[in-house]
Amino acid sequence: MLPDNEREVSVSLTLALLDAMRLAGEAEPEALLGELGIDARLLERPENRISFDQQQALWQQAVQRCGSPEFGLQFARAIQPASFGLVGYMVMNCDTIDACLDVIVEYQFLAGQGGSFVRSECDGYPALEYQAVNRDDAVTAHRVVAMFASIVALGRWLAGDAYVPQQLQLCVVPGDQPATFSEYFHCPVAGGSSANRLVFSPEVLALPIPHASAELLALLTERADRVLATLALEPGVAARVAGLMASQLTQTLPAKQAIASQIGMSERTLQRRLQEEGTSYQRLLDQTRHQLALELLGNREISLATVAGQLGFAEPSAFYRAFRKWQGVTPGDYRQGLEAGRSR
């Protein structure tokens, strides 16, 4: 998996973030760019990219200055299909919402690397999960809402008012006000979830997209593949394995054989491919457990024993030892540090 300092974001999303700040009442958000080391000239071409660290810093300033738990919704109100660059034009030419989600998952890194969308299931219903980078950062909850709200805005733009999710499940609800977000999403919103996911009915995924062009989609897909190859952003086997692990870990401990089958290769081939990418199945499992642990510990309603169980540890003591190795402190001390930071 990419280190955070190597992740990038398309400036088309940066432009949308600046527009959202204006909608929220910030008169001249561009004035922040120089302070954050962002060259304003990069924003003149939407295909340019800035570092994820710079985008995250801009998010932190946006949330702090606008001071509203609903800022993620403002971001969605500022976006349009072009805000997702080439991916936005591709989804406009898919034949159904289901096909749109496939394109978003496969080509999402063209728009940015601040997190990963993964398709999954929830109680037998199709779902879209968002696994954010920097899960323990206070601003991440706002980014998560912004990503899901943008997906819904895009879906409504493509398929109309019939695009209504069944439920939005969030690890953390900004401002702890689910009802505020239910009004925007037109569905129940629940906090304290083990994963951030948008749940759909099969009927919504089957909604057709008017005026879609299969011929244009084929041309755009060819271009997207070339851009991915040029940018070396196409997710490798390690990224695919990590995504599957994260989507399954809180339900069952992912077995190597099962993961290998899901990505269409033998267990031996999977082991070899991961070795070629400089990692291993166990290392990816540890990294995924670590990231999910940070997210779950941010929810005070989930006990430490429950966190251990959801991460696949047979005993809480095994989780405590592993977390101390990863983070340098015990899970309890880490949670206390988070709570102290919130109370300031």
Coordinates of C-alpha atoms in Angstrom, one line a residue:
M1 CA 0.0 0.0 0.0
L2 CA 1.2 3.5 -0.8
P3 CA 2.6 5.6 2.1
D4 CA 0.4 8.6 2.8
N5 CA 3.2 11.0 1.7
E6 CA 3.1 9.4 -1.8
R7 CA -0.6 9.7 -2.3
E8 CA -2.0 12.3 -4.7
V9 CA -5.3 13.9 -5.5
S10 CA -6.6 15.4 -8.7
V11 CA -7.0 19.2 -8.4
S12 CA -10.5 18.9 -9.8
L13 CA -11.4 17.8 -6.3
T14 CA -9.4 20.6 -4.8
L15 CA -11.4 23.0 -6.9
A16 CA -14.6 21.5 -5.6
L17 CA -13.3 21.9 -2.1
L18 CA -12.7 25.6 -2.7
D19 CA -16.2 26.0 -4.2
A20 CA -17.6 24.3 -1.1
M21 CA -15.8 26.7 1.2
R22 CA -17.4 29.6 -0.8
L23 CA -20.8 28.1 -0.5
A24 CA -20.2 27.9 3.3
G25 CA -19.4 31.6 3.5
E26 CA -15.6 31.7 3.1
A27 CA -15.0 34.8 0.8
E28 CA -11.5 34.0 -0.5
P29 CA -10.6 30.4 0.1
E30 CA -7.8 30.6 -2.5
A31 CA -5.8 32.7 0.0
L32 CA -5.1 29.5 1.9
L33 CA -3.3 27.9 -1.0
G34 CA 0.0 29.7 -0.5
E35 CA -0.1 29.1 3.2
L36 CA -0.4 25.3 2.6
G37 CA 2.3 25.2 -0.1
I38 CA -0.1 24.6 -2.9
D39 CA 0.9 26.3 -6.2
A40 CA -2.3 28.1 -7.4
R41 CA -1.1 27.7 -11.0
L42 CA -1.7 23.9 -10.7
L43 CA -5.4 24.5 -10.4
E44 CA -5.6 26.0 -13.9
R45 CA -5.5 22.5 -15.3
P46 CA -8.0 20.0 -13.7
E47 CA -5.9 17.0 -14.7
N48 CA -3.0 18.2 -12.5
R49 CA -2.4 16.6 -9.1
I50 CA -1.4 17.7 -5.6
S51 CA -0.2 15.7 -2.7
F52 CA -2.8 14.1 -0.4
D53 CA -1.1 15.8 2.5
Q54 CA -1.8 19.2 1.0
Q55 CA -5.4 18.3 0.2
Q56 CA -5.9 17.0 3.8
A57 CA -4.5 20.2 5.2
L58 CA -6.9 22.2 3.1
W59 CA -9.7 20.0 4.4
Q60 CA -8.7 20.7 7.9
Q61 CA -8.7 24.5 7.3
A62 CA -12.1 24.2 5.5
V63 CA -13.8 22.3 8.4
Q64 CA -12.2 24.6 11.0
R65 CA -13.2 27.8 9.3
C66 CA -16.7 26.8 8.2
G67 CA -17.4 25.3 11.6
S68 CA -20.4 23.2 10.5
P69 CA -20.8 19.4 10.9
E70 CA -22.6 19.6 7.5
F71 CA -19.6 20.8 5.6
G72 CA -19.3 17.4 3.8
L73 CA -22.7 18.1 2.3
Q74 CA -21.5 21.5 1.1
F75 CA -18.8 19.7 -0.8
A76 CA -21.3 17.5 -2.5
R77 CA -23.4 20.5 -3.5
A78 CA -20.3 22.0 -5.1
I79 CA -19.4 19.0 -7.3
Q80 CA -20.5 18.0 -10.7
P81 CA -19.5 15.0 -12.9
A82 CA -16.5 16.9 -14.2
S83 CA -15.2 17.2 -10.6
F84 CA -14.3 13.5 -10.9
G85 CA -12.4 14.2 -14.1
L86 CA -12.2 11.3 -16.6
V87 CA -14.1 9.0 -14.1
G88 CA -17.0 11.5 -14.1
Y89 CA -17.4 11.3 -17.9
M90 CA -17.1 7.5 -17.8
V91 CA -20.0 7.1 -15.4
M92 CA -22.2 9.4 -17.5
N93 CA -21.9 6.8 -20.2
C94 CA -22.6 3.6 -18.2
D95 CA -25.9 2.0 -18.9
T96 CA -26.9 1.5 -15.2
I97 CA -26.1 2.7 -11.7
D98 CA -24.6 -0.7 -11.0
A99 CA -22.1 -0.3 -13.9
C100 CA -21.3 3.2 -12.6
L101 CA -20.2 1.8 -9.2
D102 CA -18.0 -0.7 -11.0
V103 CA -16.3 2.1 -12.9
I104 CA -15.9 4.2 -9.7
V105 CA -14.3 1.3 -7.9
E106 CA -12.0 0.3 -10.7
Y107 CA -10.8 3.8 -11.7
Q108 CA -11.2 5.8 -8.5
F109 CA -7.4 6.5 -8.2
L110 CA -7.6 8.7 -11.2
A111 CA -9.6 11.2 -9.1
G112 CA -7.6 10.7 -5.9
Q113 CA -5.9 8.5 -3.4
G114 CA -7.4 9.8 -0.1
G115 CA -9.3 6.5 0.4
S116 CA -10.7 3.5 -1.4
F117 CA -14.2 2.6 -2.5
V118 CA -14.9 -1.2 -2.3
R119 CA -18.1 -3.0 -3.2
S120 CA -19.5 -5.3 -0.5
E121 CA -22.7 -6.6 1.0
C122 CA -24.6 -5.7 4.1
D123 CA -27.3 -8.1 5.4
G124 CA -27.7 -9.4 1.8
Y125 CA -28.0 -6.0 0.2
P126 CA -25.4 -4.5 -2.1
A127 CA -23.2 -1.8 -0.5
L128 CA -20.4 0.6 -1.3
E129 CA -17.8 1.0 1.4
Y130 CA -15.3 3.9 1.7
Q131 CA -12.0 3.1 3.5
A132 CA -10.4 6.5 4.2
V133 CA -6.8 7.3 4.7
N134 CA -5.9 8.9 8.1
R135 CA -8.9 7.3 9.8
D136 CA -8.0 8.7 13.2
D137 CA -7.8 12.3 11.9
A138 CA -10.8 14.4 13.2
V139 CA -11.5 15.7 9.7
T140 CA -11.8 12.3 8.2
A141 CA -15.4 11.9 9.2
H142 CA -16.2 15.0 7.2
R143 CA -14.3 13.6 4.2
V144 CA -16.2 10.3 4.4
V145 CA -19.6 12.1 4.4
A146 CA -18.4 14.3 1.5
M147 CA -17.5 11.2 -0.6
F148 CA -20.8 9.4 0.0
A149 CA -22.8 12.7 -0.5
S150 CA -20.9 13.2 -3.8
I151 CA -21.8 9.6 -4.9
V152 CA -25.5 10.3 -4.1
A153 CA -25.3 13.7 -5.9
L154 CA -23.8 12.1 -8.9
G155 CA -26.4 9.3 -8.9
R156 CA -29.3 11.8 -8.7
W157 CA -27.7 13.8 -11.5
L158 CA -27.6 10.6 -13.7
A159 CA -30.8 8.8 -12.7
G160 CA -33.0 11.3 -11.1
D161 CA -35.0 11.2 -7.9
A162 CA -35.4 7.5 -8.0
Y163 CA -31.8 7.2 -6.8
V164 CA -32.4 6.7 -3.1
P165 CA -30.0 4.7 -1.0
Q166 CA -31.4 2.3 1.6
Q167 CA -29.2 3.3 4.5
L168 CA -25.9 5.1 5.2
Q169 CA -23.8 3.6 8.0
L170 CA -21.0 5.7 9.4
C171 CA -18.3 4.9 11.9
V172 CA -18.5 8.5 13.1
V173 CA -21.3 11.0 12.3
P174 CA -20.0 14.6 12.3
G175 CA -21.6 16.6 15.1
D176 CA -23.4 13.4 16.2
Q177 CA -26.5 14.5 14.3
P178 CA -27.7 11.6 12.1
A179 CA -31.1 13.3 11.4
T180 CA -29.3 16.2 9.7
F181 CA -27.7 13.9 7.2
S182 CA -30.8 11.7 6.7
E183 CA -32.6 14.7 5.1
Y184 CA -29.9 15.0 2.5
F185 CA -29.5 11.3 1.8
H186 CA -33.3 10.6 1.9
C187 CA -32.5 7.4 4.0
P188 CA -31.7 6.5 7.6
V189 CA -28.2 7.4 8.7
A190 CA -26.6 5.4 11.6
G191 CA -23.4 6.1 13.5
G192 CA -21.2 3.7 15.4
S193 CA -20.8 1.3 12.4
S194 CA -17.8 -1.0 12.0
A195 CA -17.4 0.4 8.5
N196 CA -18.5 3.4 6.4
R197 CA -20.9 2.1 3.8
L198 CA -23.8 3.2 1.6
V199 CA -26.4 0.4 1.3
F200 CA -28.6 0.1 -1.8
S201 CA -31.6 -1.9 -3.0
P202 CA -31.1 -4.0 -6.2
E203 CA -33.8 -1.8 -7.8
V204 CA -31.7 1.3 -7.4
L205 CA -28.6 -0.3 -8.9
A206 CA -30.7 -1.4 -11.9
L207 CA -31.8 2.2 -12.7
P208 CA -30.9 3.1 -16.3
I209 CA -28.9 6.1 -17.2
P210 CA -30.5 8.1 -20.1
H211 CA -28.3 9.0 -23.1
A212 CA -25.5 6.7 -22.1
S213 CA -23.2 5.8 -25.0
A214 CA -21.4 2.4 -25.1
E215 CA -19.1 3.6 -27.9
L216 CA -18.0 6.7 -26.0
L217 CA -17.6 4.7 -22.8
A218 CA -15.2 2.3 -24.7
L219 CA -13.1 5.3 -25.9
L220 CA -13.0 6.8 -22.4
T221 CA -12.1 3.5 -20.9
E222 CA -9.2 3.1 -23.3
R223 CA -8.0 6.6 -22.3
A224 CA -8.4 5.9 -18.6
D225 CA -6.3 2.7 -18.9
R226 CA -3.6 4.7 -20.7
V227 CA -3.6 7.4 -18.0
L228 CA -3.5 4.8 -15.2
A229 CA -0.5 3.1 -16.8
T230 CA 1.2 6.5 -17.3
L231 CA 0.6 7.5 -13.6
A232 CA 1.4 4.0 -12.3
L233 CA -1.7 4.2 -10.3
E234 CA -3.4 1.0 -11.2
P235 CA -4.0 -1.0 -8.0
G236 CA -1.8 -4.0 -7.8
V237 CA -2.5 -7.3 -6.2
A238 CA -1.6 -6.0 -2.7
A239 CA -4.1 -3.1 -3.0
R240 CA -6.8 -5.5 -4.1
V241 CA -6.1 -7.9 -1.3
A242 CA -6.0 -5.1 1.3
G243 CA -9.4 -3.8 0.0
L244 CA -11.0 -7.3 0.3
M245 CA -9.5 -7.7 3.8
A246 CA -10.9 -4.4 5.0
S247 CA -14.4 -5.1 3.7
Q248 CA -14.5 -8.6 5.3
L249 CA -12.4 -8.3 8.4
T250 CA -15.1 -7.2 10.9
Q251 CA -17.3 -10.1 9.8
T252 CA -14.8 -12.9 9.6
L253 CA -11.0 -13.4 9.6
P254 CA -10.1 -13.4 5.9
A255 CA -8.4 -16.7 4.8
K256 CA -5.6 -16.6 2.3
Q257 CA -7.3 -19.2 0.1
A258 CA -10.6 -17.4 0.1
I259 CA -9.0 -14.1 -0.9
A260 CA -6.9 -15.7 -3.6
S261 CA -10.1 -17.2 -5.1
Q262 CA -11.9 -13.9 -5.0
I263 CA -9.2 -12.2 -7.1
G264 CA -8.9 -15.2 -9.5
M265 CA -5.6 -16.9 -8.6
S266 CA -4.2 -19.8 -6.7
E267 CA -2.9 -19.3 -3.1
R268 CA 0.6 -20.0 -4.3
T269 CA 0.3 -17.4 -7.1
L270 CA -1.1 -14.9 -4.7
Q271 CA 1.9 -15.4 -2.4
R272 CA 4.3 -15.0 -5.3
R273 CA 2.7 -11.8 -6.6
L274 CA 2.6 -10.2 -3.1
Q275 CA 6.3 -11.1 -2.7
E276 CA 7.0 -9.4 -6.1
E277 CA 5.3 -6.3 -4.7
G278 CA 7.4 -6.3 -1.6
T279 CA 4.9 -7.5 0.9
S280 CA 3.1 -10.6 2.2
Y281 CA -0.4 -11.7 3.2
Q282 CA 0.4 -11.5 6.9
R283 CA 1.9 -8.0 6.6
L284 CA -1.2 -6.8 4.7
L285 CA -3.4 -8.3 7.3
D286 CA -1.5 -6.6 10.1
Q287 CA -1.7 -3.2 8.3
T288 CA -5.4 -3.6 7.7
R289 CA -6.0 -4.6 11.3
H290 CA -4.0 -1.6 12.4
Q291 CA -6.0 0.8 10.3
L292 CA -9.3 -0.7 11.3
A293 CA -8.3 -0.7 14.9
L294 CA -7.6 3.1 14.8
E295 CA -11.0 3.7 13.2
L296 CA -12.9 1.5 15.7
L297 CA -11.1 2.9 18.7
G298 CA -12.4 6.4 17.6
N299 CA -15.9 5.2 18.5
R300 CA -16.3 5.3 22.3
E301 CA -19.4 3.2 22.1
I302 CA -17.4 0.1 21.0
S303 CA -15.7 -1.7 23.9
L304 CA -12.0 -2.8 23.6
A305 CA -13.1 -6.4 23.8
T306 CA -15.5 -5.9 20.9
V307 CA -12.8 -4.2 18.9
A308 CA -10.5 -7.2 19.4
G309 CA -13.3 -9.6 18.3
Q310 CA -14.1 -7.6 15.2
L311 CA -10.5 -7.6 14.2
G312 CA -10.4 -11.4 14.4
F313 CA -8.4 -11.8 17.6
A314 CA -9.3 -14.8 19.7
E315 CA -8.4 -13.0 23.0
P316 CA -8.3 -9.3 23.9
S317 CA -4.8 -9.8 25.3
A318 CA -3.6 -10.8 21.8
F319 CA -5.1 -7.6 20.4
Y320 CA -3.5 -5.5 23.1
R321 CA 0.0 -6.9 22.3
A322 CA -0.5 -6.4 18.6
F323 CA -1.7 -2.8 19.0
R324 CA 1.1 -1.9 21.2
K325 CA 3.5 -3.2 18.6
W326 CA 1.8 -1.2 15.9
Q327 CA 1.2 2.1 17.7
G328 CA 3.6 2.1 20.7
V329 CA 0.8 2.4 23.2
T330 CA -2.1 0.2 24.5
P331 CA -5.5 0.5 22.9
G332 CA -6.9 2.1 26.1
D333 CA -4.2 4.7 26.2
Y334 CA -4.7 5.5 22.5
R335 CA -8.5 6.0 23.1
Q336 CA -7.8 8.2 26.1
G337 CA -5.5 10.3 24.0
L338 CA -8.3 10.7 21.4
E339 CA -10.8 11.7 24.0
A340 CA -8.4 14.2 25.5
G341 CA -7.9 15.8 22.1
R342 CA -11.7 16.0 21.6
S343 CA -12.2 17.8 24.9
R344 CA -9.8 20.6 24.2

